[in-house]
Short mmCIF file of C-alpha atoms and ligand atoms in Angstrom, two decimals:
data_model
loop_
_atom_site.label_atom_id
_atom_site.label_comp_id
_atom_site.label_asym_id
_atom_site.label_seq_id
_atom_site.Cartn_x
_atom_site.Cartn_y
_atom_site.Cartn_z
CA MET A 1 -86.69 119.88 135.88
CA LEU A 2 -86.94 116.16 135.23
CA ASP A 3 -86.81 116.88 131.51
CA GLN A 4 -83.23 117.98 131.83
CA LEU A 5 -82.13 114.61 133.14
CA THR A 6 -80.99 112.02 130.62
CA GLY A 7 -82.82 108.72 130.16
CA ASN A 8 -85.32 106.81 132.28
CA GLU A 9 -88.47 108.34 130.84
CA ARG A 10 -90.58 105.74 132.61
CA VAL A 11 -89.22 106.81 136.00
CA LYS A 12 -89.83 110.46 135.10
CA SER A 13 -93.46 109.83 134.34
CA LEU A 14 -93.90 107.80 137.51
CA LEU A 15 -92.39 110.57 139.64
CA ARG A 16 -94.52 113.18 137.89
CA LYS A 17 -97.60 111.18 138.74
CA MET A 18 -96.56 111.07 142.39
CA LEU A 19 -95.96 114.81 142.45
CA GLN A 20 -99.27 115.45 140.75
CA ALA A 21 -101.17 113.31 143.24
CA LEU A 22 -99.24 115.00 146.08
CA ARG A 23 -98.21 111.52 147.04
CA VAL A 24 -94.46 111.36 147.16
CA PRO A 25 -93.89 108.34 149.42
CA GLY A 26 -92.13 108.84 152.73
CA ALA A 27 -89.78 105.95 152.05
CA MET A 28 -88.44 105.22 148.58
CA LEU A 29 -85.84 102.79 147.29
CA PHE A 30 -84.10 103.85 144.08
CA THR A 31 -82.43 100.88 142.40
CA GLY A 32 -80.24 100.64 139.30
CA GLU A 33 -76.64 100.60 138.11
CA ASP A 34 -74.09 103.02 139.49
CA GLY A 35 -73.90 106.27 137.56
CA ILE A 36 -77.38 105.95 136.15
CA GLY A 37 -78.78 109.10 137.77
CA LYS A 38 -80.51 107.87 140.94
CA LYS A 39 -79.16 110.70 143.07
CA LEU A 40 -79.99 113.36 140.50
CA PHE A 41 -83.56 112.10 140.26
CA ALA A 42 -83.88 112.08 144.05
CA LEU A 43 -82.62 115.66 144.18
CA GLU A 44 -85.16 116.66 141.52
CA ILE A 45 -87.89 115.49 143.89
CA ALA A 46 -86.28 117.49 146.70
CA LYS A 47 -86.37 120.56 144.44
CA ALA A 48 -89.96 119.97 143.36
CA LEU A 49 -90.96 119.88 147.02
CA ASN A 50 -88.95 122.93 148.10
CA CYS A 51 -88.80 125.20 145.03
CA ARG A 52 -89.82 128.82 145.51
CA ALA A 53 -90.99 129.26 141.94
CA PRO A 54 -92.21 125.85 140.84
CA GLN A 55 -92.74 125.22 137.14
CA GLY A 56 -95.98 123.29 137.21
CA LEU A 57 -95.23 120.43 139.55
CA GLU A 58 -91.48 120.59 139.28
CA GLY A 59 -88.60 122.56 140.71
CA CYS A 60 -87.45 125.46 138.53
CA GLY A 61 -83.74 124.69 138.97
CA GLN A 62 -83.02 128.45 139.07
CA CYS A 63 -84.33 129.85 142.36
CA PRO A 64 -82.02 130.02 145.41
CA ALA A 65 -83.69 126.98 147.00
CA CYS A 66 -83.17 124.80 143.90
CA LYS A 67 -79.59 125.99 143.47
CA ARG A 68 -78.70 125.28 147.07
CA ILE A 69 -80.10 121.77 146.84
CA ASP A 70 -77.51 121.08 144.12
CA ARG A 71 -74.56 121.82 146.42
CA PHE A 72 -73.47 119.14 148.89
CA ASN A 73 -70.97 120.16 151.55
CA TYR A 74 -68.73 117.14 151.39
CA PRO A 75 -66.09 116.83 154.13
CA GLN A 76 -62.70 118.12 153.04
CA SER A 77 -60.75 115.23 154.54
CA ASP A 78 -60.67 111.48 153.99
CA ASP A 79 -60.90 110.89 157.73
CA SER A 80 -63.84 108.53 158.20
CA GLU A 81 -64.83 110.37 161.39
CA ASP A 82 -65.72 113.38 159.27
CA TRP A 83 -68.01 111.28 157.09
CA LYS A 84 -70.21 109.98 159.90
CA GLY A 85 -72.52 112.96 160.07
CA ILE A 86 -75.24 113.98 157.66
CA ILE A 87 -73.74 115.66 154.63
CA TRP A 88 -76.07 118.58 154.14
CA THR A 89 -76.55 120.50 150.96
CA ASP A 90 -76.59 124.29 151.18
CA HIS A 91 -80.31 123.79 151.83
CA PRO A 92 -80.98 122.98 155.50
CA ASP A 93 -83.70 120.44 154.67
CA VAL A 94 -81.83 118.29 152.17
CA GLY A 95 -78.97 116.01 153.14
CA MET A 96 -77.43 112.59 152.70
CA VAL A 97 -75.50 109.93 154.56
CA VAL A 98 -72.80 107.76 152.98
CA ALA A 99 -70.89 104.85 154.49
CA PRO A 100 -67.72 106.25 156.14
CA LYS A 101 -66.00 102.93 155.46
CA ARG A 102 -67.58 99.67 154.46
CA VAL A 103 -70.86 99.91 156.32
CA LEU A 104 -73.51 102.44 157.16
CA LEU A 105 -73.51 102.87 160.92
CA VAL A 106 -76.24 102.62 163.54
CA GLU A 107 -75.39 106.14 164.74
CA GLN A 108 -75.95 107.46 161.22
CA MET A 109 -79.41 105.91 161.11
CA ARG A 110 -80.21 107.46 164.49
CA LEU A 111 -79.21 110.83 163.05
CA ILE A 112 -81.47 110.23 160.07
CA GLU A 113 -84.33 109.35 162.37
CA ARG A 114 -83.79 112.43 164.51
CA GLU A 115 -83.57 114.77 161.53
CA ALA A 116 -86.59 113.19 159.84
CA ASN A 117 -88.63 113.93 162.94
CA TYR A 118 -87.95 117.67 162.73
CA ARG A 119 -90.29 119.90 160.79
CA PRO A 120 -88.73 121.52 157.72
CA TYR A 121 -86.64 124.55 158.64
CA GLU A 122 -87.10 126.45 155.48
CA GLY A 123 -88.86 124.56 152.72
CA LYS A 124 -91.91 122.34 152.65
CA ALA A 125 -90.22 118.98 153.04
CA ARG A 126 -87.14 117.37 154.45
CA VAL A 127 -85.42 115.01 152.03
CA LEU A 128 -82.80 112.63 153.40
CA LEU A 129 -80.80 110.38 151.10
CA ILE A 130 -79.06 107.17 152.15
CA ASP A 131 -76.45 106.44 149.50
CA ASP A 132 -75.32 102.86 148.81
CA ALA A 133 -78.04 101.54 151.07
CA ASP A 134 -76.74 98.01 150.43
CA LYS A 135 -74.08 98.94 152.99
CA LEU A 136 -76.62 98.77 155.78
CA ASN A 137 -75.79 95.82 158.03
CA ASP A 138 -78.37 94.08 160.20
CA SER A 139 -77.99 96.51 163.11
CA SER A 140 -78.05 99.71 161.10
CA ALA A 141 -80.93 98.42 158.97
CA ASN A 142 -82.87 97.65 162.14
CA ALA A 143 -82.10 101.09 163.53
CA LEU A 144 -83.75 102.57 160.46
CA LEU A 145 -86.92 100.47 160.44
CA LYS A 146 -89.02 102.56 162.78
CA VAL A 147 -88.67 105.85 160.93
CA LEU A 148 -88.92 104.06 157.61
CA GLU A 149 -92.24 102.56 158.67
CA GLU A 150 -93.88 105.85 159.43
CA PRO A 151 -91.91 108.96 158.59
CA PRO A 152 -93.59 112.29 159.40
CA HIS A 153 -95.55 113.45 156.37
CA THR A 154 -93.11 116.31 155.73
CA SER A 155 -90.09 113.98 155.55
CA HIS A 156 -88.95 111.74 152.71
CA LEU A 157 -86.27 109.09 153.06
CA MET A 158 -84.67 107.97 149.82
CA LEU A 159 -82.46 104.91 149.80
CA LEU A 160 -80.20 104.48 146.77
CA THR A 161 -78.58 101.23 145.73
CA SER A 162 -77.17 99.35 142.78
CA ARG A 163 -77.61 96.07 144.67
CA PRO A 164 -81.17 95.85 145.97
CA GLY A 165 -80.72 92.15 146.60
CA MET A 166 -78.40 92.95 149.51
CA LEU A 167 -81.12 94.74 151.46
CA LEU A 168 -83.20 93.04 154.12
CA PRO A 169 -86.78 92.22 153.15
CA THR A 170 -87.92 94.39 156.07
CA ILE A 171 -86.36 97.40 154.29
CA HIS A 172 -87.87 96.46 150.92
CA SER A 173 -91.33 96.05 152.35
CA ARG A 174 -91.30 99.55 153.85
CA CYS A 175 -90.15 101.35 150.71
CA GLN A 176 -91.73 102.17 147.41
CA MET A 177 -89.27 100.81 144.87
CA ILE A 178 -88.30 102.93 141.86
CA ARG A 179 -86.37 100.89 139.29
CA PHE A 180 -83.96 102.65 136.96
CA SER A 181 -83.06 101.12 133.60
CA PRO A 182 -79.75 101.42 131.78
CA VAL A 183 -79.55 104.58 129.69
CA SER A 184 -79.38 103.82 125.96
CA PRO A 185 -76.11 104.44 124.09
CA GLN A 186 -77.90 107.00 121.89
CA GLU A 187 -79.11 108.96 124.92
CA ILE A 188 -75.65 108.87 126.46
CA GLU A 189 -73.97 109.98 123.24
CA THR A 190 -76.39 112.89 122.86
CA HIS A 191 -75.73 113.91 126.45
CA LEU A 192 -71.94 113.83 125.96
CA LEU A 193 -72.16 115.90 122.78
CA LYS A 194 -74.70 118.40 124.13
CA ASN A 195 -72.68 119.03 127.28
CA LYS A 196 -69.40 119.13 125.35
CA ILE A 197 -67.95 116.32 127.47
CA ALA A 198 -66.65 114.47 124.42
CA SER A 199 -66.96 114.79 120.68
CA GLY A 200 -66.86 112.69 117.53
CA SER A 201 -65.80 109.10 117.77
CA GLU A 202 -64.76 109.52 121.41
CA ALA A 203 -68.37 110.35 122.38
CA ARG A 204 -69.61 107.43 120.37
CA ILE A 205 -67.18 104.98 121.91
CA ARG A 206 -67.68 106.27 125.46
CA ALA A 207 -71.45 105.93 125.07
CA ARG A 208 -71.27 102.42 123.71
CA VAL A 209 -68.98 100.95 126.31
CA ALA A 210 -70.62 102.54 129.37
CA ARG A 211 -73.07 99.67 129.95
CA GLY A 212 -75.99 102.03 130.36
CA SER A 213 -74.34 104.21 132.97
CA LEU A 214 -74.09 107.88 132.16
CA GLY A 215 -71.74 108.41 135.11
CA ARG A 216 -69.39 105.77 133.78
CA ALA A 217 -69.44 107.35 130.31
CA ILE A 218 -68.51 110.71 131.81
CA GLU A 219 -65.92 109.60 134.31
CA SER A 220 -64.17 106.80 132.49
CA ASP A 221 -60.57 107.44 131.59
CA PHE A 222 -60.48 107.38 127.82
CA ASP A 223 -56.71 106.83 127.56
CA ASP A 224 -56.98 103.78 129.81
CA TYR A 225 -59.77 102.53 127.65
CA ILE A 226 -57.71 102.87 124.48
CA GLU A 227 -54.87 100.98 126.14
CA GLU A 228 -57.17 98.13 127.15
CA ARG A 229 -58.69 98.06 123.73
CA THR A 230 -55.27 97.65 122.11
CA ALA A 231 -54.65 94.64 124.37
CA MET A 232 -58.04 93.13 123.56
CA LEU A 233 -57.52 93.69 119.85
CA ARG A 234 -54.38 91.53 120.15
CA VAL A 235 -56.52 88.77 121.67
CA LEU A 236 -58.97 88.94 118.84
CA GLN A 237 -56.21 88.96 116.23
CA ALA A 238 -54.61 85.93 117.86
CA LEU A 239 -57.96 84.15 117.82
CA ALA A 240 -59.15 85.03 114.37
CA VAL A 241 -56.08 85.73 112.27
CA SER A 242 -52.89 84.14 113.52
CA ASP A 243 -54.31 81.33 115.69
CA ASP A 244 -51.43 82.15 118.03
CA ARG A 245 -51.87 80.22 121.31
CA ILE A 246 -48.80 81.69 122.94
CA GLN A 247 -50.06 85.21 122.35
CA LEU A 248 -53.40 84.12 123.82
CA LEU A 249 -51.86 82.85 127.03
CA THR A 250 -49.72 85.97 127.37
CA SER A 251 -52.85 88.04 126.89
CA ALA A 252 -54.73 85.95 129.43
CA GLU A 253 -52.01 86.78 131.92
CA GLU A 254 -52.27 90.52 131.21
CA PHE A 255 -56.02 90.23 131.43
CA ASN A 256 -55.75 88.85 134.94
CA ASP A 257 -53.71 91.84 136.10
CA ALA A 258 -57.04 93.62 136.63
CA ARG A 259 -56.90 94.49 140.28
CA HIS A 260 -60.61 94.83 140.82
CA LYS A 261 -63.55 92.82 139.68
CA ASP A 262 -64.92 95.95 137.98
CA ASP A 263 -61.74 96.38 135.91
CA TYR A 264 -61.92 92.76 134.93
CA GLU A 265 -65.52 93.11 133.80
CA ALA A 266 -64.64 96.28 131.93
CA ARG A 267 -62.05 94.29 129.96
CA LEU A 268 -64.67 91.71 129.09
CA ASP A 269 -66.87 94.56 127.84
CA VAL A 270 -64.10 95.85 125.63
CA LEU A 271 -63.42 92.43 124.17
CA GLU A 272 -67.10 91.84 123.59
CA ALA A 273 -67.51 95.18 121.82
CA LEU A 274 -64.63 94.35 119.45
CA ILE A 275 -66.07 90.92 118.69
CA ARG A 276 -69.46 92.45 117.93
CA ASP A 277 -67.87 94.96 115.59
CA ALA A 278 -65.97 92.30 113.67
CA TRP A 279 -69.11 90.20 113.57
CA MET A 280 -71.16 93.08 112.16
CA LEU A 281 -68.55 93.61 109.45
CA ALA A 282 -68.58 89.89 108.64
CA LEU A 283 -72.33 90.22 108.17
CA HIS A 284 -71.80 93.23 105.88
CA ALA A 285 -73.59 95.59 108.26
CA PRO A 286 -73.13 99.29 107.47
CA GLU A 287 -69.99 100.88 108.90
CA GLU A 288 -72.07 103.29 111.03
CA SER A 289 -73.07 100.37 113.22
CA ILE A 290 -69.46 99.80 114.27
CA VAL A 291 -68.55 101.07 117.74
CA ASN A 292 -64.78 101.17 117.29
CA GLU A 293 -64.92 102.87 113.94
CA ASP A 294 -61.35 104.15 114.23
CA LEU A 295 -60.17 100.53 114.09
CA LEU A 296 -61.98 99.76 110.87
CA PRO A 297 -58.98 98.39 108.89
CA GLU A 298 -57.95 96.02 111.72
CA LEU A 299 -61.54 94.92 112.31
CA ARG A 300 -62.02 94.29 108.62
CA THR A 301 -59.01 91.98 108.49
CA ILE A 302 -60.44 90.07 111.42
CA SER A 303 -63.95 89.95 109.97
CA GLU A 304 -62.65 88.40 106.76
CA ARG A 305 -61.67 85.34 108.78
CA LEU A 306 -64.99 84.96 110.55
CA ASP A 307 -68.17 83.15 109.76
CA GLY A 308 -71.35 84.01 111.64
CA GLU A 309 -71.08 81.19 114.15
CA ARG A 310 -67.69 81.77 115.67
CA PRO A 311 -68.31 85.24 117.07
CA ALA A 312 -71.72 84.14 118.35
CA GLY A 313 -70.02 81.31 120.20
CA TRP A 314 -67.40 83.69 121.64
CA ILE A 315 -70.03 86.07 122.95
CA SER A 316 -71.93 83.29 124.65
CA GLN A 317 -68.70 81.97 126.19
CA ILE A 318 -68.01 85.44 127.59
CA GLU A 319 -71.56 85.67 128.93
CA GLU A 320 -71.13 82.31 130.60
CA LEU A 321 -67.96 83.54 132.29
CA ARG A 322 -69.81 86.61 133.54
CA GLU A 323 -72.39 84.41 135.20
CA GLN A 324 -69.65 82.39 136.86
CA LEU A 325 -68.07 85.60 138.13
CA LEU A 326 -71.18 86.20 140.21
CA VAL A 327 -70.26 83.18 142.30
CA ASN A 328 -66.65 84.23 142.74
CA ILE A 329 -64.74 81.73 140.66
CA ASN A 330 -60.97 81.94 140.32
CA ARG A 331 -60.54 84.60 137.66
CA LYS A 332 -57.13 83.45 136.51
CA SER A 333 -58.07 79.91 135.57
CA ALA A 334 -61.36 81.18 134.18
CA THR A 335 -59.61 83.52 131.75
CA ASP A 336 -57.15 80.86 130.60
CA ALA A 337 -60.06 78.52 130.05
CA LEU A 338 -62.09 81.18 128.25
CA PHE A 339 -59.35 82.06 125.77
CA LEU A 340 -58.52 78.45 125.05
CA THR A 341 -62.18 77.51 124.58
CA MET A 342 -62.57 80.47 122.27
CA ALA A 343 -59.54 79.32 120.29
CA ALA A 344 -60.76 75.74 120.16
CA ALA A 345 -64.23 76.61 118.86
CA ALA A 346 -62.99 76.45 115.26
CA PRO A 347 -59.81 77.37 113.45
CA PRO A 348 -59.77 80.72 111.66
CA LEU A 349 -61.13 80.60 108.13
CA GLY A 350 -58.40 80.23 105.53
CA ARG A 351 -56.59 83.26 104.22
CA LYS A 352 -58.55 86.01 102.60
CA ARG A 353 -61.86 84.74 101.31
CA PHE A 354 -62.67 85.27 97.67
CA VAL A 355 -65.26 88.01 97.46
CA PRO A 356 -66.82 88.37 94.02
CA ARG A 357 -67.08 91.96 92.86
ZN1 ZN B 401 -86.75 126.52 142.17
#
């Protein structure tokens, strides 16, 4: 049932309308961040179309058909040869292709076309997912166009991507686009608590640093996060409390150790979350609004040295760097520059401010 999925209420209501009108498009493009639920939503449609005991318009989630749709038979090996076929679920009408290496292959699209042209074996509709559709290159995209243009009415092709901009316009124009929005931190936290994935402050922190992605909140390594946060706290302390340039440059170096662009961006997220917390405290916001509540004493010390403008400036400098990252700047010099600009913005406020009681 769509109700059991977290977030994206607007998408749910759109899909319900399509089911109600018996007009689930033959070609759909699901776009939105990784880990946001695109695949789960696509599978819900597959269940709605093939359920043996539908609840209203939707799949029951309990009957054998629904249960089998939940189980993909992923290859056991990492050998890319084994990943070239369609990865079927336990249901013979629902399957998916993924890129065996960096691109989706022409032969995979031919398989999709062939399978889409068969009538359903068991259920009412064939549902074929193409994961990370941004990995289609010109040839494989072209190989898909014909079936995408006019799939048989019992077949539904669902392309999933976090980077819709990478797809050819000819793909876009043949698909009905379904846009997913980031899931709110509250929705993520509730999900983590309800499913006993995390509790207390861990759930709260995971939810708030997941950038709207439920998958990221679930899969992220919390110990790694805590380690990164300790490093970023040192940056903030050097900026706000000790005005220690040497510490800043050492931290910049550690910061650049991030092997992947994603890790690097995750570090920026962590730093930004700490700055926001200190800023909130400087503005006397209630403690419940603090993400890293277990660091309250440290954050308080930092906040006592901040006025409202400095953290605002830091956040906008970080945002600027993020934009530059999109065009592939040199990360190392960018980080050095960021930290030094942040330090230069204004010296820390003098020792503890006098607060009248
Ligand atoms: Zn069912």
